[in-house]
Structure formats: C-alpha cells, structure tokens
Tab-separated table of C-alpha atoms and ligand atoms in Angstrom:
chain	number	residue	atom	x	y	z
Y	1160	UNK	CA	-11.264	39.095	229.407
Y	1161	UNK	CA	-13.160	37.719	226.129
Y	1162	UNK	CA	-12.179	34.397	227.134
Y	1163	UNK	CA	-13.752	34.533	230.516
Y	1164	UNK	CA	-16.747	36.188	229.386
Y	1165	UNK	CA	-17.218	33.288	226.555
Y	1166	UNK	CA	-16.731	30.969	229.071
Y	1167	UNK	CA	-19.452	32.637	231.172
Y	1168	UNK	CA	-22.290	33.426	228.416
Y	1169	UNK	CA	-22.664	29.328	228.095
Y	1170	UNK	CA	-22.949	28.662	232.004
Y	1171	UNK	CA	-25.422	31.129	231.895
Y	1172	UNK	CA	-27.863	29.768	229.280
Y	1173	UNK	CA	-27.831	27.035	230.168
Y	1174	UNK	CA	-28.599	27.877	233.983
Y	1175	UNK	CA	-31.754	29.587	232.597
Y	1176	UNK	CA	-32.764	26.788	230.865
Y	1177	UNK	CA	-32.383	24.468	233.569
Y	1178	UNK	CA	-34.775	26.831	235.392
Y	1179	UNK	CA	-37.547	26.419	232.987
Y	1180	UNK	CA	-37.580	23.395	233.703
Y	1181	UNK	CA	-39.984	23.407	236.772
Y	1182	UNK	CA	-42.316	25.810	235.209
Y	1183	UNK	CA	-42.374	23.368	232.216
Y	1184	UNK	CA	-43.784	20.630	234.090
Y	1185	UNK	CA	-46.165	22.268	236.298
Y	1186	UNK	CA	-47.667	23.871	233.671
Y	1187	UNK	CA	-47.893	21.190	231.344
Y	1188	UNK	CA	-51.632	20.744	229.638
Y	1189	UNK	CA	-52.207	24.022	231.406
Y	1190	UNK	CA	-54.181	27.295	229.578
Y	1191	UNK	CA	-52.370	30.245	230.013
Y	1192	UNK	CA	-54.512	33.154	228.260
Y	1193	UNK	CA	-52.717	35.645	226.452
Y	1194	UNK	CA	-53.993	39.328	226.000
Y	1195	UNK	CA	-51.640	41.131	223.230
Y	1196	UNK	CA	-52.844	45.021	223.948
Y	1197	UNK	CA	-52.646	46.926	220.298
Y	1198	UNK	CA	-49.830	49.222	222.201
Y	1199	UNK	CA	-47.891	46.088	222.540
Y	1200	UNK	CA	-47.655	45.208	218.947
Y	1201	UNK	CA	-46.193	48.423	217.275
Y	1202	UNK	CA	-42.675	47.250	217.208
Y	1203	UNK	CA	-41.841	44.551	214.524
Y	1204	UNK	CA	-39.161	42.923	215.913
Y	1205	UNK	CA	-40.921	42.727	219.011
Y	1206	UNK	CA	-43.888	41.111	216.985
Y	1207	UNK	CA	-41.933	38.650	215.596
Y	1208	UNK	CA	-40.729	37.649	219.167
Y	1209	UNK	CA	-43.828	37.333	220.506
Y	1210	UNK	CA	-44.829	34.878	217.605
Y	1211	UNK	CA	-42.250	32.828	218.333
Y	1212	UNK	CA	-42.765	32.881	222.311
Y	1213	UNK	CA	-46.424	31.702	221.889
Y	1214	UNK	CA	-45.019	28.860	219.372
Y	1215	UNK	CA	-42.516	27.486	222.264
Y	1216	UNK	CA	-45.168	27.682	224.991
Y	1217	UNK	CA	-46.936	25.409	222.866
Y	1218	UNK	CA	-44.033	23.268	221.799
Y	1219	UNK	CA	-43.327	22.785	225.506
Y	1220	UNK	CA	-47.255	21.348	226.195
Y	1221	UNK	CA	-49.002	24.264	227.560
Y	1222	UNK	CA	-52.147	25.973	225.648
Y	1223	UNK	CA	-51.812	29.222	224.897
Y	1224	UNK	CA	-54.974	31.165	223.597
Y	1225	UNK	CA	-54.192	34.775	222.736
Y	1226	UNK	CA	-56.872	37.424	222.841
Y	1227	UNK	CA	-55.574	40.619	220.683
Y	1228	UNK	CA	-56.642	44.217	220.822
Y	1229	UNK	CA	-55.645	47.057	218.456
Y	1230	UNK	CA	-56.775	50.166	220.211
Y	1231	UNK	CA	-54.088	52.332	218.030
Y	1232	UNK	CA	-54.627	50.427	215.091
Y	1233	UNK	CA	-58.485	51.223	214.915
Y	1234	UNK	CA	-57.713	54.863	215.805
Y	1235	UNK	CA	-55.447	55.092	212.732
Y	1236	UNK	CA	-57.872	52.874	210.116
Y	1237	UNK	CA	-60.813	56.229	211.767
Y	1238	UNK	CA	-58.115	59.061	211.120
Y	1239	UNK	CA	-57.810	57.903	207.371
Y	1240	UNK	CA	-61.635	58.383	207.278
Y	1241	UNK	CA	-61.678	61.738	209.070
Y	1242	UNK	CA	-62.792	60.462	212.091
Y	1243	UNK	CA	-61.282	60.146	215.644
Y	1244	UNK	CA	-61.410	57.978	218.289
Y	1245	UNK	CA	-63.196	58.758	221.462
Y	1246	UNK	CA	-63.579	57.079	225.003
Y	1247	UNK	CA	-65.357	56.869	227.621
Y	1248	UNK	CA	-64.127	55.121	230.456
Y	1249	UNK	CA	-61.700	52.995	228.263
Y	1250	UNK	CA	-64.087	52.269	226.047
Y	1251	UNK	CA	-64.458	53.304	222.352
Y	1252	UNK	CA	-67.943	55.039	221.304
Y	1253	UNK	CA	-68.777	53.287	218.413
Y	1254	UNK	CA	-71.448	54.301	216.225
Y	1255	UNK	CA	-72.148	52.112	213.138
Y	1256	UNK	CA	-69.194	53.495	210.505
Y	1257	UNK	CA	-66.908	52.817	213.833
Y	1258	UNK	CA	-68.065	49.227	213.878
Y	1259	UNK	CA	-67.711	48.580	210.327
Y	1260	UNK	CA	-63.942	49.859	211.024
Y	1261	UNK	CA	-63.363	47.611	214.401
Y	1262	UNK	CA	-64.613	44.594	212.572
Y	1263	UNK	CA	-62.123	45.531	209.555
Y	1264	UNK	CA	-59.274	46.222	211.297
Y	1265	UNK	CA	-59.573	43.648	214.529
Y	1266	UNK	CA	-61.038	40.538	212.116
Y	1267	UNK	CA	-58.886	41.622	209.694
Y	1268	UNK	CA	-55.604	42.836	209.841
Y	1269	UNK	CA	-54.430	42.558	213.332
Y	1270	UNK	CA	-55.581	39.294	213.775
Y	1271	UNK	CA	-54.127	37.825	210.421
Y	1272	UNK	CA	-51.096	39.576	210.966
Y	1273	UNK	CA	-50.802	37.871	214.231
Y	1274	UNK	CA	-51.927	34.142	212.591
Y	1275	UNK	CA	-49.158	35.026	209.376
Y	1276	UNK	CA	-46.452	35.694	211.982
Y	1277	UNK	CA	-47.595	32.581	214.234
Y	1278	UNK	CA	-47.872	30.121	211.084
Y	1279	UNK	CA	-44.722	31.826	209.754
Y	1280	UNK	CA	-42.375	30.128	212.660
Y	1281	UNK	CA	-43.615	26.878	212.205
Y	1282	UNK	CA	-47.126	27.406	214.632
Y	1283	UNK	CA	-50.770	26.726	213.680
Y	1284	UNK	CA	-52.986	29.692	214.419
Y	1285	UNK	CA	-56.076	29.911	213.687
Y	1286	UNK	CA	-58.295	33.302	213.733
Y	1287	UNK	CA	-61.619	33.091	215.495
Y	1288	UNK	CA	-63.839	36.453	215.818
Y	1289	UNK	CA	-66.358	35.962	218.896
Y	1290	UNK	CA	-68.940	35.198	216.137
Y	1291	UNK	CA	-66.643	31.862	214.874
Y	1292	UNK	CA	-68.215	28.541	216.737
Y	1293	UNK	CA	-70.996	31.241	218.810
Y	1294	UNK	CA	-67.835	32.127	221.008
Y	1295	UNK	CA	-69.078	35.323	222.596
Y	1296	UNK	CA	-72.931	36.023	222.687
Y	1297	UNK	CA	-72.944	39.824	223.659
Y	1298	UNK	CA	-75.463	42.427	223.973
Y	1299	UNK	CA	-75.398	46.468	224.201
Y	1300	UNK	CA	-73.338	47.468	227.295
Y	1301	UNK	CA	-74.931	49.533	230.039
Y	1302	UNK	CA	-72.502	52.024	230.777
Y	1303	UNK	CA	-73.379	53.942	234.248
Y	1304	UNK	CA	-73.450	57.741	233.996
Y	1305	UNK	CA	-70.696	58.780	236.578
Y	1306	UNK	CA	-72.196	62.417	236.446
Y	1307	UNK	CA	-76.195	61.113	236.528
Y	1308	UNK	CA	-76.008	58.418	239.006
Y	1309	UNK	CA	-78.674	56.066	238.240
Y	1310	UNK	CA	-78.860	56.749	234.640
Y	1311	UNK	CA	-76.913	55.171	231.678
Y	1312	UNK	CA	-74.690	56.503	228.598
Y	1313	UNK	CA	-75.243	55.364	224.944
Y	1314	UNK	CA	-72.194	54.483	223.379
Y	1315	UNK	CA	-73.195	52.797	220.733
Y	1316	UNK	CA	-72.221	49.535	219.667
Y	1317	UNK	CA	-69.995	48.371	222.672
Y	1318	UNK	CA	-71.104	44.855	223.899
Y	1319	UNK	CA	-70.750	43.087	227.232
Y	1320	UNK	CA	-70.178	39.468	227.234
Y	1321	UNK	CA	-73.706	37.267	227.497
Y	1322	UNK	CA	-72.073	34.534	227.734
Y	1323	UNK	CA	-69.204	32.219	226.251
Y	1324	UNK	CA	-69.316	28.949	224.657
Y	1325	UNK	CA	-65.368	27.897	224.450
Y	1326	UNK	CA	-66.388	24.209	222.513
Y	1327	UNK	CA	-64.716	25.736	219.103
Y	1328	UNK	CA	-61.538	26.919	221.613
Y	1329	UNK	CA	-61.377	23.456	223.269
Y	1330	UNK	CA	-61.686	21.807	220.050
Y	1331	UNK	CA	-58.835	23.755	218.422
Y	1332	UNK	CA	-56.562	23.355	221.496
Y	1333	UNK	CA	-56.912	19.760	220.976
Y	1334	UNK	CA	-55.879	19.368	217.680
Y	1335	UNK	CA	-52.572	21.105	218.590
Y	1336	UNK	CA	-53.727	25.059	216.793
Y	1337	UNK	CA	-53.161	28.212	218.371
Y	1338	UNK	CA	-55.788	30.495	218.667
Y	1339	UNK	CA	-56.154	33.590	217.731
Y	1340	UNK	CA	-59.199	35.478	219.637
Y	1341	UNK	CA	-60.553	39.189	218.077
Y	1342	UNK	CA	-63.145	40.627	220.596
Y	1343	UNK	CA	-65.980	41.138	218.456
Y	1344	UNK	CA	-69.062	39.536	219.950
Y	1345	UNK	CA	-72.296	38.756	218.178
Y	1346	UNK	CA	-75.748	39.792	219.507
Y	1347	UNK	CA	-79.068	37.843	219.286
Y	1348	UNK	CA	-80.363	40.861	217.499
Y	1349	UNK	CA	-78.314	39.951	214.707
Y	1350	UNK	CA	-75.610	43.250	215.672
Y	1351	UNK	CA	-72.026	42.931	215.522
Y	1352	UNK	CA	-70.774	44.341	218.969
Y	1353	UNK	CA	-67.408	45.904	219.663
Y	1354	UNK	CA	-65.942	44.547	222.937
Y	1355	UNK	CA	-63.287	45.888	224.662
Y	1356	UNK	CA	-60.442	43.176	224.429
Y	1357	UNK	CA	-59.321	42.988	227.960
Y	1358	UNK	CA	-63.034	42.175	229.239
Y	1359	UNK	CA	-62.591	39.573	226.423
Y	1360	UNK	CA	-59.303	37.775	227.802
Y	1361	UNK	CA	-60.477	38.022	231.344
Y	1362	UNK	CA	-63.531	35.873	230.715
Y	1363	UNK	CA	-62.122	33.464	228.149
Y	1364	UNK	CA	-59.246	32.744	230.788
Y	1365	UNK	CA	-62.180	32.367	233.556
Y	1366	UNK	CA	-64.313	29.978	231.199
Y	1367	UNK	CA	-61.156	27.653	230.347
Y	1368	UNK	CA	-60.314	27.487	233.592
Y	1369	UNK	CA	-57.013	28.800	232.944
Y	1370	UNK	CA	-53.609	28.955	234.798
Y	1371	UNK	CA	-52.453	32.133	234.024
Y	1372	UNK	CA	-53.790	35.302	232.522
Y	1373	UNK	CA	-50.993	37.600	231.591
Y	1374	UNK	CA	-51.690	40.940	229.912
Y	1375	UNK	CA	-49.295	42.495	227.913
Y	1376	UNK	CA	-49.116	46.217	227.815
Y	1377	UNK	CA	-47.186	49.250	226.822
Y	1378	UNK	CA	-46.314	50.408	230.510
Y	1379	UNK	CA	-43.967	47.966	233.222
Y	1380	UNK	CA	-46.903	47.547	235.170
Y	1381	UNK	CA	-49.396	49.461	237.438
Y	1382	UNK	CA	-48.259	52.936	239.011
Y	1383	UNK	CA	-48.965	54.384	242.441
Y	1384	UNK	CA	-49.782	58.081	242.486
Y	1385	UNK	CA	-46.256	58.833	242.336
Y	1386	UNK	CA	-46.283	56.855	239.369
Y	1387	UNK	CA	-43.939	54.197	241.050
Y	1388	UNK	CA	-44.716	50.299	240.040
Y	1389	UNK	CA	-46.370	48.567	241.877
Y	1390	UNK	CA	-45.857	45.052	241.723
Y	1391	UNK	CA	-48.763	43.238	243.520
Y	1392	UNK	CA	-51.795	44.450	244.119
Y	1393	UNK	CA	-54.858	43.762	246.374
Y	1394	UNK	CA	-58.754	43.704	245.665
Y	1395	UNK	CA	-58.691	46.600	248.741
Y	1396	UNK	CA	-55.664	48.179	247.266
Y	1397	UNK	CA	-57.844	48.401	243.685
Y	1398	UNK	CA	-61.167	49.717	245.113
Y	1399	UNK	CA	-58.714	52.812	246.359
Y	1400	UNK	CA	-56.899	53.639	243.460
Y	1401	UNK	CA	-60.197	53.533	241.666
Y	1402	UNK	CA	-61.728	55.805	243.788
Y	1403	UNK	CA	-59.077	58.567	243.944
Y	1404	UNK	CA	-58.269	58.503	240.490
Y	1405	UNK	CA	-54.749	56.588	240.075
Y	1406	UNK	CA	-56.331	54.044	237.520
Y	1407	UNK	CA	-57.865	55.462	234.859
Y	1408	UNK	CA	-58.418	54.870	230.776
Y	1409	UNK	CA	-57.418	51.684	229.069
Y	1410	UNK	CA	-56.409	50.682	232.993
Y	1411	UNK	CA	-59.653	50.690	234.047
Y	1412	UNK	CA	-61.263	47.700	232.377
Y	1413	UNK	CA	-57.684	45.747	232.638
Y	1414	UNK	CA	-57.651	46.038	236.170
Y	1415	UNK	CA	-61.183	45.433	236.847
Y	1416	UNK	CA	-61.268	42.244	234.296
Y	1417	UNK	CA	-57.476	41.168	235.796
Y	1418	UNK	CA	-59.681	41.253	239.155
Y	1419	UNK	CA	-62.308	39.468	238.129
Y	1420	UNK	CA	-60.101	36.811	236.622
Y	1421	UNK	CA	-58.045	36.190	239.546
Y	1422	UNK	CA	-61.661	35.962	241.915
Y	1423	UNK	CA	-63.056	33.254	239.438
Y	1424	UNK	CA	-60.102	30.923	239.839
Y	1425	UNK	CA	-57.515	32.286	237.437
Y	1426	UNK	CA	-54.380	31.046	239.599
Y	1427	UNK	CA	-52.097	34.055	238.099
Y	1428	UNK	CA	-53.025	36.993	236.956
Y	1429	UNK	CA	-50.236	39.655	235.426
Y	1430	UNK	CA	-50.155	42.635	233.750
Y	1431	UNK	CA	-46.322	42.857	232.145
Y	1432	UNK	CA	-44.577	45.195	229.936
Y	1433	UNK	CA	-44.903	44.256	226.021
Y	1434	UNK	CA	-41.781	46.298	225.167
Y	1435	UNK	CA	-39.482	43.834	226.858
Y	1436	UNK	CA	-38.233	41.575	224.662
Y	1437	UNK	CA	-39.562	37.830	225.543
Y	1438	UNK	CA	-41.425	39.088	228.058
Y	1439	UNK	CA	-43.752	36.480	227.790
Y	1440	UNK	CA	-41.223	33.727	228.056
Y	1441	UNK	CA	-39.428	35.494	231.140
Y	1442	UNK	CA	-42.764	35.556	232.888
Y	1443	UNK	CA	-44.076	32.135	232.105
Y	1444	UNK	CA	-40.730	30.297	232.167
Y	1445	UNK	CA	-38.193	32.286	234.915
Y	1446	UNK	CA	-38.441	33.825	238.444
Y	1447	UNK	CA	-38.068	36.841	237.528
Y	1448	UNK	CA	-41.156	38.685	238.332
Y	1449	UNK	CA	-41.991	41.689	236.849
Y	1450	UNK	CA	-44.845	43.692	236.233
Y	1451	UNK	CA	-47.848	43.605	238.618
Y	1452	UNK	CA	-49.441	40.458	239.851
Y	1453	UNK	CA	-53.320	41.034	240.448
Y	1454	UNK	CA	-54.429	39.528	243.474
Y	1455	UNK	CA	-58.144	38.046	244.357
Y	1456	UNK	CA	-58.023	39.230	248.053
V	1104	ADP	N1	-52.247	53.681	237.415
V	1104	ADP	C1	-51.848	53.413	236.152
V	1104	ADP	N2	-50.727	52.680	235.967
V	1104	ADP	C2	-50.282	52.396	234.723
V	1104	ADP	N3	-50.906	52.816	233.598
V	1104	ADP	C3	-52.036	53.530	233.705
V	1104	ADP	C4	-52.562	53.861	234.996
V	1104	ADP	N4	-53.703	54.581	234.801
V	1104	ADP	C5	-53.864	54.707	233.488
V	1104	ADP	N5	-52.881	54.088	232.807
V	1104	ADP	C6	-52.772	54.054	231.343
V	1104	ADP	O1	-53.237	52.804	230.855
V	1104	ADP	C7	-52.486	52.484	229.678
V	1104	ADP	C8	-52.634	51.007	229.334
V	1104	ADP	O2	-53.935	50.763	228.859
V	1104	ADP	P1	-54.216	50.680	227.276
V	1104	ADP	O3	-53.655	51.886	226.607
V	1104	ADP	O4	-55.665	50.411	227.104
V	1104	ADP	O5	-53.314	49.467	226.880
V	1104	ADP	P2	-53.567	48.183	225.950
V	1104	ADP	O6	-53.675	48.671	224.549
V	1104	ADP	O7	-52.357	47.363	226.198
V	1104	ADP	O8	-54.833	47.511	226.452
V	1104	ADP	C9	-51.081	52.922	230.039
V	1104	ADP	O9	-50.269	53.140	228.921
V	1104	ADP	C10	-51.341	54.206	230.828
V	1104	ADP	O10	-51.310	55.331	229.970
V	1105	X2W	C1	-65.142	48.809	223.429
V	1105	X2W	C2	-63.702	49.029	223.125
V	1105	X2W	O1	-63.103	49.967	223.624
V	1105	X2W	N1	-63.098	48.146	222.302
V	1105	X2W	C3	-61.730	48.244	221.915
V	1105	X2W	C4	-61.324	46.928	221.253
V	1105	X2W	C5	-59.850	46.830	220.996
V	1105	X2W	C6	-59.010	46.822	222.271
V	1105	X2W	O2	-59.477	46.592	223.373
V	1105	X2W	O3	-57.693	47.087	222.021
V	1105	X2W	P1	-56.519	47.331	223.083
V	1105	X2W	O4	-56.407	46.132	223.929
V	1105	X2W	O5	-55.333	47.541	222.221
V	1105	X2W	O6	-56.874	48.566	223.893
V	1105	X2W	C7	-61.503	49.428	220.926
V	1105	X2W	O7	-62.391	49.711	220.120
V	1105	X2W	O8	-60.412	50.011	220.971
C-alpha cells in the first residue's frame, strides 16, 4: 500500500507541474494585480506562503504588483488607543487620530512585514504608499446618504482615487522588484487620505492594463442568499444582490471595484479564499477554479 502510494505522489507532481506549463507561457510579461485583504494575512504560515507564491510568479516572468489592506490590523492598533473602528458602507470613518493610525499601521507594519517576508525568500519588494512616485492623487470621497437621497455623509478622511500615475510601478517592474502597494493616497490639499484598499487594486490593475486581478479574502468566494458560493457572477446578477441586500460590508466595494476592473479590460477578475494554502498559485497556475470569477457583462 505505501509502495503504491509513493509511486503515485511523484506521477502526481509532476502532472501538476506539467499543467503550469500553459499558464506559464500565456502569461508571460503579463501584470497580474494582487489584493492581500488584512483578513487574509492573520495566519503566519499562510503569510509565509503567500511570500513565496508572489516570488515564483515572478521567477516564472509574470509581474505581480500586490496591493495590501489591514482592515483588522488598524482596528487593533485603534483598540490599544481606546478607540473602535466604525463603517459605513465598508468604509472606515476616519477622523484625523484614525488617519495618523492607518498611515502607521498600513505604511508601516503591514506593508514592511509583507516586503521582510518577500525579501526574506530571495524576492525584491519594495514598499510604495500612494504618495511614493505621486502614485495615487486622491481627494475627500463623496459618500451618498442612503437615508437622505441627494445629500452626502462626512466621513472624514476617506479618499477616492483622482487619478493614478503608475511611472514609479512600471519603473520598478522593470528592474525585476516586487511591489508592495499601501492605499494611502495624497491630496492636492496637502491631506493624507485613507483609501479603501480594494478600490486601490481595482484601479491599479485597470491602469497597468493588467491580466488578472485576483482578490484574496477570508471567505471561498461570494454567497447567494442561502449563503451558497457562487462561482461566477454577472454585472445583472450584481446590481440584484446589491439591491436586496446579499452583498454588503467589506463586499461592497470588492465587488463593485472587481466590476469595474473586469469592464475596463481586466481579462480576469477573482475573488478567492486566502485561507487556502497556495491559493494564489492554484489560481494563477492550475484549472482548478475556485472562488468567484467577476464578470463584465
Ligand atoms: N454575499 C457575500 N458573500 C460573501 N461575503 C460577504 C457577502 N456579503 C458580505 N460579506 C462579507 O464580506 C467579507 C469580506 O470583506 P472584508 O472583510 O472587507 O475582507 P478583506 O479584508 O479581505 O477586504 C466576508 O468575510 C463577509 O463577512
Ligand atoms: C476607507 C477604508 O475603509 N480603508 C481601509 C483601508 C484598509 C483596507 O481596505 O483593508 P482590508 O482590505 O483588509 O479591508 C480601512 O481603513 O480599513
């Protein structure tokens, strides 16, 4: 019985690597934008995986440009301060102590953490914030009042993206680095502004023209109402669960940013489970699908 399993376990590897193979070549040269969701990165084995997953994509001749968020990780840096975290529509009020906290813990710690690991395995991250190179001109998001149609919410210092110049990117992917992308926007006003960090990967992958934008959650994917996966979704399909209700908090501006993505010319667009281990190599480099694919039509 050992024998024949031993006998197997090679056959087997090396059948999956001779399926990589295809995905290798077409998407050699090829961006594939990277959101790491702060729910995704709690687990340090899995963060150690991931390192290494973003270091073979590389290795292999594809550009992979991770955008991290850190949701959890700012809402514990506010609890130490006696503060708590509150949303509004998936995004984080943030008044100016808030900000000073974001820009700590997203410039900061998550994002070395992720360029230590990275450069720890033999890659060359580098850590931009969207102030590094003028990456991501922002200014103060309007955020519609759902209650008050017609009128607007103050949330403080959230940004929406102005506009995105990815020279410092491009430059960086040329000279072989990894980068690392915190989404933390600068205003012409001279204001740091907090962005939220799916908005962030949806337009960076748009702007670079990428292949594939895969987001990488804490959940396997979207749920129906029943809370069943669903694994491909339609723009029609997304205006519906929007409007009854089935998407809702840090879903809202993934889906709506995975939609946007995939309308501007993204070719793929995923969200996938973080908790599986690899799961970025078994979506990039296998058939299996998994997850939910986000569809422009
Ligand atoms: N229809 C839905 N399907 C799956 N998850 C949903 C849905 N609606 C809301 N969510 C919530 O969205 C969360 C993922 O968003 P978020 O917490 O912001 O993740 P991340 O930190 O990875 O960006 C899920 O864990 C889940 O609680
Ligand atoms: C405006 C806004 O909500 N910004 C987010 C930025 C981090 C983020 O998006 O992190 P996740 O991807 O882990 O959720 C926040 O303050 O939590």
């Amino acid at each position: 019985m050992t024998d024949d399993l031993t006998a197997v376990a090679p056959q087997i590897k090396a059948q999956i690597l001779a399926e990589a193979l295809p995905y290798i070549r077409n998407f050699h040269g090829k961006t594939i934008v990277i959101k790491y969701g702060g729910n995704a990165m709690t687990d340090e084995r899995l963060k150690h995986g991931f390192a290494r997953d973003v270091i073979l994509l590389k290795l292999v001749g594809m550009n992979p440009v991770v955008v991290h968020g850190g949701g959890p990780q700012i809402d514990n840096a506010l609890k130490k301060i006696g503060k708590q975290g509150t949303f509004v529509q998936g995004m984080r009020i943030t008044d100016e102590e808030t900000m000073e906290v974001v820009e700590w813990v997203l410039g900061g710690e998550v994002q070395q953490d992720i360029v230590m690991l990275i450069n720890h395995y033999g890659g060359q991250a580098v850590g931009l914030t969207g102030k590094d190179g003028g990456l991501i001109r922002a200014k103060k998001m309007a955020m519609p009042d759902k209650e008050n149609p017609g009128q607007f919410l103050d949330i403080g210092f959230v940004g929406e993206i102005d506009a995105i110049n990815p020279a410092v990117v491009k430059a960086l992917q040329d000279d072989a680095f990894i980068p690392i992308i915190s989404p933390i926007g600068f205003g012409q006003d001279g204001q740091a502004y907090n962005i939220n960090a799916d908005v962030v990967a949806g337009k960076i992958a748009e702007i670079l023209k990428a292949e594939k934008l895969i987001m990488m959650t804490n959940i396997a994917g979207v749920q129906d109402k029943q809370g069943n996966l669903v694994t491909d979704l339609s723009a029609r399909e997304i205006d519906e669960m929007f409007a009854d209700g089935t998407i809702s908090g840090g879903m809202l501006p993934k889906i709506s940013s995975a939609l946007d993505a995939a309308k501007s010319g993204v070719n793929t667009v995923h969200i996938i489970d973080g908790r599986i281990e690899h799961s970025l190599l078994l979506e990039v480099l296998t058939e299996q699908a998994f997850g939910t694919m986000i569809r422009s039509h």
